[in-house]
GROMACS .gro file of C-alpha atoms in nm:
model
  482
    1MET     CA    1  -0.549   1.924  -0.026
    2ASN     CA    2  -0.502   1.837  -0.394
    3VAL     CA    3  -0.165   2.016  -0.377
    4VAL     CA    4  -0.072   1.799  -0.081
    5ARG     CA    5  -0.164   1.482  -0.272
    6ALA     CA    6   0.051   1.586  -0.567
    7LEU     CA    7   0.350   1.665  -0.349
    8LEU     CA    8   0.324   1.335  -0.167
    9ALA     CA    9   0.340   1.158  -0.499
   10ILE     CA   10   0.655   1.350  -0.592
   11VAL     CA   11   0.847   1.270  -0.273
   12PRO     CA   12   0.954   0.914  -0.379
   13LEU     CA   13   1.256   0.899  -0.605
   14LEU     CA   14   1.189   0.831  -0.969
   15GLY     CA   15   1.536   0.708  -1.057
   16LEU     CA   16   1.643   0.451  -0.801
   17TYR     CA   17   1.765   0.205  -1.060
   18GLY     CA   18   1.894   0.191  -1.413
   19CYS     CA   19   1.678   0.173  -1.720
   20SER     CA   20   1.495  -0.156  -1.765
   21GLY     CA   21   1.369  -0.093  -2.115
   22GLY     CA   22   1.071   0.081  -2.267
   23GLY     CA   23   1.025   0.376  -2.496
   24GLY     CA   24   1.023   0.744  -2.429
   25SER     CA   25   0.650   0.812  -2.437
   26THR     CA   26   0.503   1.008  -2.150
   27PRO     CA   27   0.255   0.811  -1.937
   28VAL     CA   28  -0.061   0.971  -1.808
   29ALA     CA   29   0.015   1.078  -1.451
   30SER     CA   30  -0.329   1.078  -1.288
   31ILE     CA   31  -0.373   0.712  -1.194
   32ALA     CA   32  -0.637   0.709  -0.923
   33TRP     CA   33  -0.491   0.440  -0.695
   34GLU     CA   34  -0.174   0.279  -0.823
   35LYS     CA   35  -0.090   0.051  -0.530
   36PHE     CA   36  -0.159  -0.041  -0.169
   37ARG     CA   37  -0.179   0.288   0.029
   38HIS     CA   38  -0.224   0.481  -0.298
   39ASP     CA   39   0.138   0.587  -0.368
   40THR     CA   40   0.499   0.497  -0.298
   41SER     CA   41   0.498   0.721   0.012
   42ASN     CA   42   0.218   0.496   0.149
   43SER     CA   43   0.016   0.809   0.228
   44GLY     CA   44  -0.324   0.636   0.219
   45GLY     CA   45  -0.462   0.958   0.071
   46GLY     CA   46  -0.700   0.946  -0.225
   47ASN     CA   47  -0.776   1.220  -0.478
   48GLY     CA   48  -1.153   1.164  -0.480
   49LEU     CA   49  -1.414   1.366  -0.289
   50VAL     CA   50  -1.641   1.142  -0.082
   51ALA     CA   51  -1.862   1.386   0.114
   52ASP     CA   52  -2.129   1.349  -0.157
   53ASN     CA   53  -2.086   0.973  -0.199
   54ASN     CA   54  -2.445   0.854  -0.150
   55GLY     CA   55  -2.349   0.520   0.002
   56ILE     CA   56  -2.540   0.322  -0.261
   57ILE     CA   57  -2.378   0.002  -0.388
   58LYS     CA   58  -2.314   0.071  -0.756
   59TRP     CA   59  -2.229  -0.291  -0.836
   60GLN     CA   60  -2.093  -0.606  -0.676
   61THR     CA   61  -1.896  -0.879  -0.849
   62GLN     CA   62  -1.809  -1.227  -0.730
   63ILE     CA   63  -1.449  -1.312  -0.821
   64ASP     CA   64  -1.434  -1.661  -0.672
   65GLN     CA   65  -1.553  -1.826  -0.351
   66THR     CA   66  -1.249  -1.733  -0.141
   67PRO     CA   67  -1.183  -1.428   0.079
   68ILE     CA   68  -1.036  -1.105  -0.058
   69SER     CA   69  -0.775  -0.937   0.161
   70SER     CA   70  -0.601  -0.768  -0.134
   71SER     CA   71  -0.664  -0.396  -0.184
   72PRO     CA   72  -0.794  -0.280  -0.524
   73ALA     CA   73  -0.563  -0.089  -0.757
   74ILE     CA   74  -0.709   0.146  -1.020
   75ASP     CA   75  -0.534   0.234  -1.345
   76ILE     CA   76  -0.573   0.545  -1.559
   77ASN     CA   77  -0.842   0.376  -1.770
   78GLY     CA   78  -1.052   0.309  -1.460
   79THR     CA   79  -0.985  -0.065  -1.462
   80ILE     CA   80  -0.995  -0.223  -1.116
   81TYR     CA   81  -0.730  -0.487  -1.038
   82ILE     CA   82  -0.773  -0.711  -0.735
   83ALA     CA   83  -0.676  -1.061  -0.618
   84THR     CA   84  -0.826  -1.334  -0.400
   85GLU     CA   85  -0.680  -1.569  -0.143
   86GLY     CA   86  -0.786  -1.850  -0.376
   87GLY     CA   87  -0.523  -1.729  -0.623
   88THR     CA   88  -0.727  -1.538  -0.881
   89LEU     CA   89  -0.604  -1.207  -1.021
   90ALA     CA   90  -0.889  -1.018  -1.189
   91ALA     CA   91  -0.940  -0.700  -1.391
   92LEU     CA   92  -1.285  -0.541  -1.358
   93ASN     CA   93  -1.471  -0.274  -1.554
   94SER     CA   94  -1.531   0.013  -1.310
   95THR     CA   95  -1.856   0.115  -1.481
   96ASN     CA   96  -2.052  -0.206  -1.432
   97GLY     CA   97  -1.821  -0.444  -1.246
   98SER     CA   98  -1.794  -0.692  -1.533
   99ILE     CA   99  -1.480  -0.905  -1.532
  100ASN     CA  100  -1.253  -0.808  -1.820
  101TRP     CA  101  -1.032  -1.107  -1.744
  102SER     CA  102  -0.915  -1.325  -1.458
  103VAL     CA  103  -0.616  -1.557  -1.432
  104CYS     CA  104  -0.488  -1.816  -1.187
  105THR     CA  105  -0.173  -1.922  -1.376
  106CYS     CA  106   0.132  -1.738  -1.499
  107ASP     CA  107   0.132  -1.907  -1.839
  108ALA     CA  108  -0.235  -1.853  -1.930
  109PRO     CA  109  -0.265  -1.749  -2.297
  110GLY     CA  110  -0.338  -1.383  -2.369
  111SER     CA  111  -0.705  -1.320  -2.427
  112GLY     CA  112  -0.958  -1.040  -2.396
  113THR     CA  113  -1.218  -1.278  -2.255
  114ALA     CA  114  -1.277  -1.382  -1.895
  115LEU     CA  115  -1.064  -1.687  -1.814
  116SER     CA  116  -1.173  -1.765  -1.460
  117CYS     CA  117  -1.010  -2.050  -1.270
  118PRO     CA  118  -1.218  -2.370  -1.276
  119SER     CA  119  -1.410  -2.418  -0.953
  120GLY     CA  120  -1.213  -2.627  -0.703
  121THR     CA  121  -0.891  -2.614  -0.907
  122PRO     CA  122  -0.589  -2.496  -0.705
  123SER     CA  123  -0.432  -2.182  -0.843
  124SER     CA  124  -0.077  -2.215  -0.967
  125LEU     CA  125  -0.027  -1.850  -0.867
  126GLY     CA  126  -0.076  -1.949  -0.504
  127LYS     CA  127  -0.255  -1.757  -0.230
  128LEU     CA  128  -0.277  -1.386  -0.317
  129ILE     CA  129  -0.285  -1.162  -0.009
  130SER     CA  130  -0.056  -0.899  -0.158
  131SER     CA  131  -0.224  -0.607  -0.331
  132PRO     CA  132  -0.145  -0.540  -0.698
  133ALA     CA  133   0.053  -0.233  -0.804
  134VAL     CA  134  -0.024  -0.092  -1.149
  135TYR     CA  135   0.150   0.146  -1.387
  136PHE     CA  136   0.023   0.270  -1.724
  137PHE     CA  137   0.291   0.324  -1.989
  138ASN     CA  138   0.290   0.314  -2.370
  139THR     CA  139  -0.077   0.197  -2.381
  140VAL     CA  140  -0.002  -0.096  -2.148
  141THR     CA  141  -0.089  -0.139  -1.780
  142TYR     CA  142   0.186  -0.321  -1.592
  143ILE     CA  143   0.066  -0.519  -1.289
  144PHE     CA  144   0.297  -0.641  -1.011
  145ILE     CA  145   0.180  -0.871  -0.731
  146GLY     CA  146   0.327  -1.108  -0.475
  147SER     CA  147   0.209  -1.458  -0.390
  148ALA     CA  148   0.213  -1.637  -0.057
  149GLY     CA  149   0.240  -1.974  -0.233
  150GLY     CA  150   0.032  -2.270  -0.120
  151ALA     CA  151  -0.144  -2.571  -0.268
  152GLY     CA  152  -0.112  -2.601  -0.644
  153SER     CA  153   0.172  -2.349  -0.671
  154ALA     CA  154   0.546  -2.389  -0.693
  155GLY     CA  155   0.593  -2.161  -0.390
  156GLY     CA  156   0.555  -1.791  -0.333
  157ALA     CA  157   0.667  -1.563  -0.616
  158VAL     CA  158   0.642  -1.213  -0.758
  159TYR     CA  159   0.446  -1.193  -1.084
  160MET     CA  160   0.458  -0.927  -1.354
  161PHE     CA  161   0.151  -0.912  -1.581
  162GLN     CA  162   0.078  -0.682  -1.874
  163ASP     CA  163  -0.265  -0.568  -1.992
  164ASN     CA  164  -0.303  -0.372  -2.317
  165GLY     CA  165  -0.682  -0.356  -2.300
  166THR     CA  166  -0.745  -0.652  -2.532
  167THR     CA  167  -0.489  -0.910  -2.424
  168ARG     CA  168  -0.307  -0.982  -2.103
  169THR     CA  169   0.010  -1.182  -2.049
  170CYS     CA  170   0.222  -1.299  -1.759
  171ALA     CA  171   0.551  -1.141  -1.860
  172ALA     CA  172   0.780  -1.246  -1.573
  173ARG     CA  173   0.807  -1.429  -1.244
  174PHE     CA  174   1.064  -1.404  -0.964
  175GLN     CA  175   1.134  -1.667  -0.698
  176PRO     CA  176   1.419  -1.633  -0.446
  177LYS     CA  177   1.722  -1.862  -0.473
  178ASP     CA  178   2.021  -1.921  -0.249
  179SER     CA  179   2.388  -1.900  -0.348
  180ASN     CA  180   2.364  -2.254  -0.492
  181ASN     CA  181   2.074  -2.152  -0.715
  182VAL     CA  182   1.830  -2.357  -0.506
  183MET     CA  183   1.485  -2.204  -0.461
  184ILE     CA  184   1.409  -2.065  -0.115
  185PRO     CA  185   1.040  -2.136  -0.035
  186SER     CA  186   0.904  -1.794   0.056
  187SER     CA  187   0.581  -1.605   0.108
  188PHE     CA  188   0.525  -1.264  -0.054
  189ILE     CA  189   0.250  -1.102   0.152
  190SER     CA  190   0.401  -0.756   0.127
  191SER     CA  191   0.248  -0.540  -0.144
  192PRO     CA  192   0.494  -0.408  -0.405
  193ALA     CA  193   0.612  -0.056  -0.475
  194PHE     CA  194   0.785   0.048  -0.795
  195THR     CA  195   1.011   0.318  -0.933
  196THR     CA  196   1.043   0.461  -1.284
  197ASN     CA  197   1.338   0.570  -1.491
  198PRO     CA  198   1.345   0.953  -1.503
  199PHE     CA  199   1.454   0.954  -1.868
  200THR     CA  200   1.249   0.678  -2.031
  201LEU     CA  201   0.967   0.678  -1.769
  202ALA     CA  202   0.957   0.298  -1.789
  203VAL     CA  203   0.943   0.094  -1.470
  204SER     CA  204   1.298   0.058  -1.341
  205GLY     CA  205   1.253  -0.130  -1.016
  206VAL     CA  206   1.000  -0.326  -0.812
  207LEU     CA  207   1.041  -0.343  -0.433
  208ILE     CA  208   0.870  -0.611  -0.224
  209GLY     CA  209   0.925  -0.790   0.106
  210ALA     CA  210   0.922  -1.164   0.168
  211THR     CA  211   0.932  -1.419   0.449
  212ALA     CA  212   1.123  -1.747   0.418
  213ASP     CA  213   0.878  -2.029   0.490
  214VAL     CA  214   1.123  -2.243   0.690
  215THR     CA  215   1.319  -1.990   0.896
  216GLN     CA  216   1.058  -1.709   0.908
  217HIS     CA  217   1.339  -1.465   0.837
  218GLY     CA  218   1.258  -1.164   0.620
  219THR     CA  219   1.412  -1.020   0.303
  220MET     CA  220   1.354  -0.704   0.103
  221TYR     CA  221   1.399  -0.752  -0.272
  222ALA     CA  222   1.455  -0.500  -0.552
  223LEU     CA  223   1.374  -0.644  -0.894
  224ASN     CA  224   1.394  -0.538  -1.256
  225SER     CA  225   1.065  -0.534  -1.443
  226ASP     CA  226   1.174  -0.854  -1.621
  227GLY     CA  227   1.186  -1.038  -1.287
  228SER     CA  228   1.565  -1.036  -1.248
  229LEU     CA  229   1.719  -0.949  -0.912
  230ILE     CA  230   1.881  -0.607  -0.859
  231TRP     CA  231   1.961  -0.646  -0.489
  232GLN     CA  232   1.833  -0.799  -0.170
  233TYR     CA  233   1.863  -0.715   0.198
  234PRO     CA  234   2.007  -0.886   0.395
  235ARG     CA  235   2.262  -0.983   0.132
  236VAL     CA  236   2.365  -1.348   0.105
  237GLY     CA  237   2.698  -1.427   0.271
  238THR     CA  238   2.711  -1.113   0.487
  239ASN     CA  239   2.653  -1.043   0.854
  240GLU     CA  240   2.359  -0.812   0.780
  241GLY     CA  241   2.091  -1.046   0.911
  242PRO     CA  242   1.878  -1.221   0.987
  243ILE     CA  243   1.582  -0.990   1.022
  244GLY     CA  244   1.220  -1.061   1.111
  245ALA     CA  245   0.947  -1.155   0.866
  246VAL     CA  246   0.858  -0.876   0.624
  247THR     CA  247   0.487  -0.848   0.551
  248SER     CA  248   0.465  -0.468   0.542
  249SER     CA  249   0.487  -0.277   0.217
  250PRO     CA  250   0.795  -0.060   0.155
  251ALA     CA  251   0.775   0.317   0.144
  252LEU     CA  252   1.010   0.533  -0.062
  253GLY     CA  253   1.113   0.890  -0.021
  254ALA     CA  254   1.281   1.080   0.258
  255ALA     CA  255   1.664   1.091   0.241
  256ASN     CA  256   1.685   0.881  -0.075
  257ALA     CA  257   1.588   0.565   0.112
  258VAL     CA  258   1.361   0.261   0.128
  259TYR     CA  259   1.172   0.205   0.456
  260PHE     CA  260   0.993  -0.103   0.587
  261THR     CA  261   0.899  -0.271   0.914
  262ALA     CA  262   0.979  -0.628   1.014
  263ALA     CA  263   0.842  -0.872   1.271
  264ASP     CA  264   1.149  -0.817   1.491
  265GLY     CA  265   0.992  -0.484   1.594
  266ASN     CA  266   1.221  -0.260   1.391
  267LEU     CA  267   1.176   0.004   1.124
  268TYR     CA  268   1.452  -0.037   0.865
  269ALA     CA  269   1.603   0.218   0.630
  270LEU     CA  270   1.808   0.112   0.326
  271ALA     CA  271   1.994   0.323   0.073
  272ASN     CA  272   1.860   0.300  -0.281
  273ASN     CA  273   2.127   0.040  -0.365
  274GLY     CA  274   2.010  -0.186  -0.083
  275THR     CA  275   2.283  -0.108   0.169
  276PHE     CA  276   2.189  -0.074   0.534
  277LYS     CA  277   2.139   0.279   0.674
  278TRP     CA  278   1.976   0.225   1.014
  279ARG     CA  279   1.707   0.050   1.211
  280PHE     CA  280   1.488   0.185   1.490
  281PRO     CA  281   1.281  -0.012   1.745
  282ILE     CA  282   0.916   0.091   1.707
  283GLY     CA  283   0.745  -0.181   1.913
  284SER     CA  284   0.611  -0.523   1.831
  285VAL     CA  285   0.494  -0.584   1.475
  286SER     CA  286   0.212  -0.823   1.393
  287GLY     CA  287   0.308  -1.140   1.213
  288ASP     CA  288   0.158  -1.313   0.913
  289PRO     CA  289  -0.049  -1.212   0.730
  290PHE     CA  290  -0.073  -0.841   0.812
  291SER     CA  291   0.146  -0.569   0.958
  292ALA     CA  292   0.129  -0.191   0.932
  293SER     CA  293   0.335  -0.025   0.658
  294PRO     CA  294   0.534   0.296   0.719
  295ILE     CA  295   0.458   0.639   0.570
  296THR     CA  296   0.719   0.883   0.439
  297THR     CA  297   0.708   1.260   0.411
  298ALA     CA  298   1.000   1.464   0.545
  299VAL     CA  299   0.962   1.230   0.845
  300VAL     CA  300   0.895   0.854   0.861
  301PHE     CA  301   0.589   0.735   1.056
  302ALA     CA  302   0.526   0.378   1.167
  303ALA     CA  303   0.270   0.196   1.383
  304SER     CA  304   0.312  -0.119   1.588
  305ALA     CA  305   0.099  -0.410   1.704
  306ASP     CA  306   0.135  -0.295   2.066
  307GLY     CA  307  -0.029   0.040   1.994
  308LYS     CA  308   0.264   0.277   1.937
  309ILE     CA  309   0.295   0.539   1.664
  310SER     CA  310   0.651   0.659   1.606
  311ALA     CA  311   0.797   0.952   1.413
  312ILE     CA  312   1.159   0.903   1.303
  313ASP     CA  313   1.380   1.149   1.119
  314PRO     CA  314   1.543   1.032   0.792
  315ASP     CA  315   1.878   0.992   0.969
  316GLY     CA  316   1.723   0.744   1.214
  317SER     CA  317   1.698   0.980   1.510
  318PHE     CA  318   1.393   0.978   1.734
  319ARG     CA  319   1.134   1.254   1.700
  320TRP     CA  320   0.832   1.139   1.905
  321GLN     CA  321   0.628   0.833   1.999
  322VAL     CA  322   0.272   0.806   2.134
  323SER     CA  323   0.053   0.515   2.245
  324SER     CA  324  -0.306   0.457   2.143
  325PRO     CA  325  -0.584   0.497   2.403
  326GLY     CA  326  -0.596   0.180   2.609
  327GLY     CA  327  -0.291   0.045   2.431
  328ALA     CA  328  -0.490  -0.120   2.150
  329GLY     CA  329  -0.259  -0.221   1.867
  330PHE     CA  330  -0.240  -0.148   1.497
  331VAL     CA  331  -0.255  -0.408   1.225
  332SER     CA  332  -0.390  -0.170   0.963
  333SER     CA  333  -0.158   0.093   0.820
  334LEU     CA  334  -0.177   0.462   0.903
  335ALA     CA  335  -0.299   0.736   0.669
  336ILE     CA  336  -0.186   1.097   0.651
  337GLY     CA  337  -0.375   1.412   0.557
  338ASP     CA  338  -0.538   1.730   0.680
  339GLN     CA  339  -0.801   1.715   0.952
  340ALA     CA  340  -1.127   1.879   0.849
  341THR     CA  341  -1.157   2.244   0.955
  342THR     CA  342  -1.391   2.531   0.884
  343THR     CA  343  -1.106   2.751   0.760
  344PRO     CA  344  -0.837   2.532   0.603
  345THR     CA  345  -0.507   2.703   0.526
  346LEU     CA  346  -0.197   2.582   0.349
  347THR     CA  347   0.127   2.750   0.449
  348PRO     CA  348   0.455   2.659   0.275
  349THR     CA  349   0.723   2.533   0.510
  350ILE     CA  350   1.065   2.372   0.484
  351PRO     CA  351   1.123   2.083   0.727
  352PRO     CA  352   1.424   2.130   0.959
  353THR     CA  353   1.750   1.958   0.871
  354PRO     CA  354   1.780   1.643   1.090
  355THR     CA  355   2.069   1.630   1.341
  356PRO     CA  356   2.264   1.301   1.337
  357PRO     CA  357   2.280   1.114   1.670
  358PRO     CA  358   2.603   1.149   1.876
  359GLY     CA  359   2.896   0.968   1.719
  360ALA     CA  360   2.719   0.909   1.389
  361SER     CA  361   2.846   1.034   1.057
  362PRO     CA  362   2.604   1.263   0.877
  363THR     CA  363   2.426   1.087   0.592
  364PRO     CA  364   2.405   1.282   0.266
  365THR     CA  365   2.043   1.357   0.187
  366ALA     CA  366   1.856   1.474  -0.118
  367THR     CA  367   1.763   1.841  -0.142
  368VAL     CA  368   1.427   1.891   0.028
  369THR     CA  369   1.173   2.084  -0.173
  370PRO     CA  370   0.942   2.314   0.027
  371VAL     CA  371   0.615   2.133   0.087
  372PHE     CA  372   0.276   2.220   0.226
  373PRO     CA  373   0.226   2.080   0.576
  374VAL     CA  374   0.032   1.757   0.616
  375THR     CA  375  -0.079   1.793   0.971
  376THR     CA  376  -0.242   1.473   1.091
  377ILE     CA  377  -0.174   1.104   1.114
  378PHE     CA  378  -0.491   0.892   1.115
  379GLY     CA  379  -0.504   0.540   1.251
  380VAL     CA  380  -0.764   0.282   1.349
  381THR     CA  381  -0.674   0.031   1.618
  382THR     CA  382  -0.772  -0.333   1.602
  383ALA     CA  383  -1.045  -0.246   1.853
  384GLY     CA  384  -1.194   0.012   1.613
  385THR     CA  385  -1.074   0.323   1.799
  386LEU     CA  386  -0.990   0.629   1.588
  387VAL     CA  387  -0.649   0.779   1.664
  388LEU     CA  388  -0.548   1.122   1.532
  389VAL     CA  389  -0.198   1.258   1.596
  390ASP     CA  390  -0.042   1.594   1.515
  391THR     CA  391   0.253   1.510   1.290
  392THR     CA  392   0.471   1.790   1.426
  393THR     CA  393   0.425   1.750   1.802
  394GLY     CA  394   0.288   1.398   1.845
  395ALA     CA  395  -0.008   1.542   2.036
  396MET     CA  396  -0.329   1.340   2.024
  397LYS     CA  397  -0.630   1.503   1.860
  398MET     CA  398  -0.980   1.406   1.962
  399ILE     CA  399  -1.295   1.377   1.754
  400PRO     CA  400  -1.633   1.238   1.864
  401PRO     CA  401  -1.661   0.864   1.789
  402PRO     CA  402  -1.897   0.779   1.502
  403ALA     CA  403  -2.258   0.709   1.603
  404THR     CA  404  -2.224   0.357   1.464
  405PRO     CA  405  -1.918   0.199   1.628
  406ILE     CA  406  -1.638   0.060   1.412
  407VAL     CA  407  -1.646  -0.310   1.491
  408GLY     CA  408  -1.312  -0.485   1.533
  409PRO     CA  409  -1.087  -0.655   1.480
  410VAL     CA  410  -0.995  -0.390   1.222
  411VAL     CA  411  -0.722  -0.508   0.986
  412ALA     CA  412  -0.813  -0.312   0.670
  413SER     CA  413  -0.621   0.014   0.632
  414PRO     CA  414  -0.823   0.338   0.614
  415PHE     CA  415  -0.783   0.613   0.358
  416THR     CA  416  -0.826   0.989   0.375
  417SER     CA  417  -1.019   1.162   0.099
  418ALA     CA  418  -0.937   1.497  -0.061
  419ASP     CA  419  -1.226   1.652   0.136
  420GLN     CA  420  -1.100   1.529   0.475
  421PHE     CA  421  -1.311   1.220   0.533
  422LEU     CA  422  -1.166   0.898   0.674
  423VAL     CA  423  -1.301   0.580   0.512
  424VAL     CA  424  -1.275   0.269   0.729
  425ALA     CA  425  -1.375  -0.095   0.670
  426ALA     CA  426  -1.491  -0.302   0.966
  427ALA     CA  427  -1.521  -0.665   1.074
  428ASP     CA  428  -1.902  -0.661   1.065
  429GLY     CA  429  -1.922  -0.595   0.692
  430LYS     CA  430  -1.976  -0.218   0.724
  431LEU     CA  431  -1.790   0.059   0.544
  432HIS     CA  432  -1.765   0.392   0.732
  433SER     CA  433  -1.705   0.744   0.598
  434ILE     CA  434  -1.618   0.975   0.889
  435ASN     CA  435  -1.590   1.353   0.896
  436THR     CA  436  -1.252   1.404   1.062
  437LEU     CA  437  -1.369   1.713   1.253
  438THR     CA  438  -1.710   1.607   1.380
  439GLY     CA  439  -1.700   1.225   1.371
  440GLU     CA  440  -2.029   1.230   1.182
  441GLU     CA  441  -2.111   1.020   0.876
  442PRO     CA  442  -2.316   1.133   0.573
  443THR     CA  443  -2.670   1.013   0.505
  444ASN     CA  444  -2.685   0.640   0.420
  445TRP     CA  445  -2.356   0.577   0.599
  446PRO     CA  446  -2.218   0.346   0.724
  447VAL     CA  447  -2.284   0.116   0.430
  448THR     CA  448  -2.351  -0.251   0.500
  449LEU     CA  449  -2.184  -0.448   0.222
  450ALA     CA  450  -2.256  -0.796   0.356
  451GLN     CA  451  -2.393  -0.829   0.707
  452GLY     CA  452  -2.144  -1.000   0.936
  453VAL     CA  453  -1.890  -1.066   0.659
  454PRO     CA  454  -1.549  -0.925   0.761
  455ILE     CA  455  -1.381  -0.669   0.538
  456ARG     CA  456  -1.002  -0.714   0.548
  457SER     CA  457  -0.941  -0.565   0.205
  458SER     CA  458  -0.836  -0.200   0.234
  459PRO     CA  459  -1.071   0.033   0.043
  460SER     CA  460  -0.954   0.243  -0.253
  461VAL     CA  461  -1.118   0.547  -0.413
  462ASP     CA  462  -1.113   0.674  -0.769
  463ASN     CA  463  -1.094   1.036  -0.878
  464ASN     CA  464  -1.476   1.054  -0.894
  465GLY     CA  465  -1.519   0.952  -0.531
  466VAL     CA  466  -1.640   0.596  -0.599
  467ILE     CA  467  -1.502   0.355  -0.338
  468TYR     CA  468  -1.392  -0.002  -0.416
  469VAL     CA  469  -1.328  -0.280  -0.166
  470GLY     CA  470  -1.328  -0.659  -0.142
  471ALA     CA  471  -1.474  -0.876   0.135
  472ASP     CA  472  -1.428  -1.221   0.283
  473ASN     CA  473  -1.714  -1.352   0.070
  474GLY     CA  474  -1.502  -1.314  -0.245
  475ILE     CA  475  -1.706  -1.017  -0.371
  476VAL     CA  476  -1.575  -0.678  -0.486
  477TYR     CA  477  -1.804  -0.382  -0.416
  478ALA     CA  478  -1.825  -0.038  -0.577
  479VAL     CA  479  -1.992   0.218  -0.349
  480GLY     CA  480  -2.128   0.550  -0.474
  481THR     CA  481  -2.339   0.639  -0.777
  482PRO     CA  482  -2.370   0.968  -0.970
   0.00000   0.00000   0.00000
């Protein structure tokens, strides 16, 4: 399974864009959870082992008094980065949960102390639903996050912060503008992905989706790490749009492309320079503030709000589609991994070369490296039903439901652990850890974080198997002690 995790992390392209600065030092490559869904393939697969997680709350930290729907990111130093809907971005010590710092403005002075937003003061960052993405390079952690805008802010924006362990700064901000250089009020609910330059290893591009506040049309943006625009789709002044609102997070990888879903019910594929490749109807997509994000391997997988899971080849051709039991929909994103088995085996395989649809010109694709098979898609419907699908055939797999039901509506995305457990957050304040073969949960599980308080934040796990998640009470929890 660890081999599978490593290969998933390699699938996204490292050199989508030109160099954006930075030195030639080599960053440490074992960040536990760098972004929403763990990696730029959106695999939802963590490196930690959770079978021995004892379900004891290690610590809990109040960030502010507003809900947390952002998913925690974890950098190589173990620092936890998370945001609140009240507009606070915070960095927490993973050992004891203490707040290293918190900010609610882009121009707050650099400081190693906690600079929490004054109670009742609107954040100038705006409402933060997007999850932070982090990258450690040259002793600095770079943090990228989108804002939905709101009271006290100048509208939704993408912010780039830097944290060197003693000081933190807001290095850049991006806000969309039209051809007349007039700001387009927009909401950035999508969580960002990023690419790195293969030669300098510095961040070379940040990808994030947005929704125009007035028209509700969507845009996918590619930015330099200094906040300047590389490209956008649809491009201004072309006939490429409009497209539906974009609240899903982009996935990178198969066939040198960027993939995302939009509220018009389509999965989109763009070339790495932002030009259109194809779109495929996958079913209705939930609107603001959540929608499921696609996954990339050698195939692209996407879920819809009307309960469909689709597998699409990198050339846009259909592979298979299945519906969830009872037709319950998906708001949370899928996860991919191996289903637990008594005799796990890993057999190298090379995915077949996709066949273009009739009349279509073949699209040049990157050379596919042989990979170990990742056999199962895992999903949790809004009703709390577990859905397991064979990635090759689309056949449903069945496991016994957990003894304690998963209470819906489920909007937090699950993750798979390296030892084949599925960790799911529920609307009743419980966190589940489910054996993907038996449906059973370990002793002390499920864990009640706050009785009756919904968990919409998607849980993350570090390399030691400690799980981190926020809740609607504004508290971040760490679950699991040595």
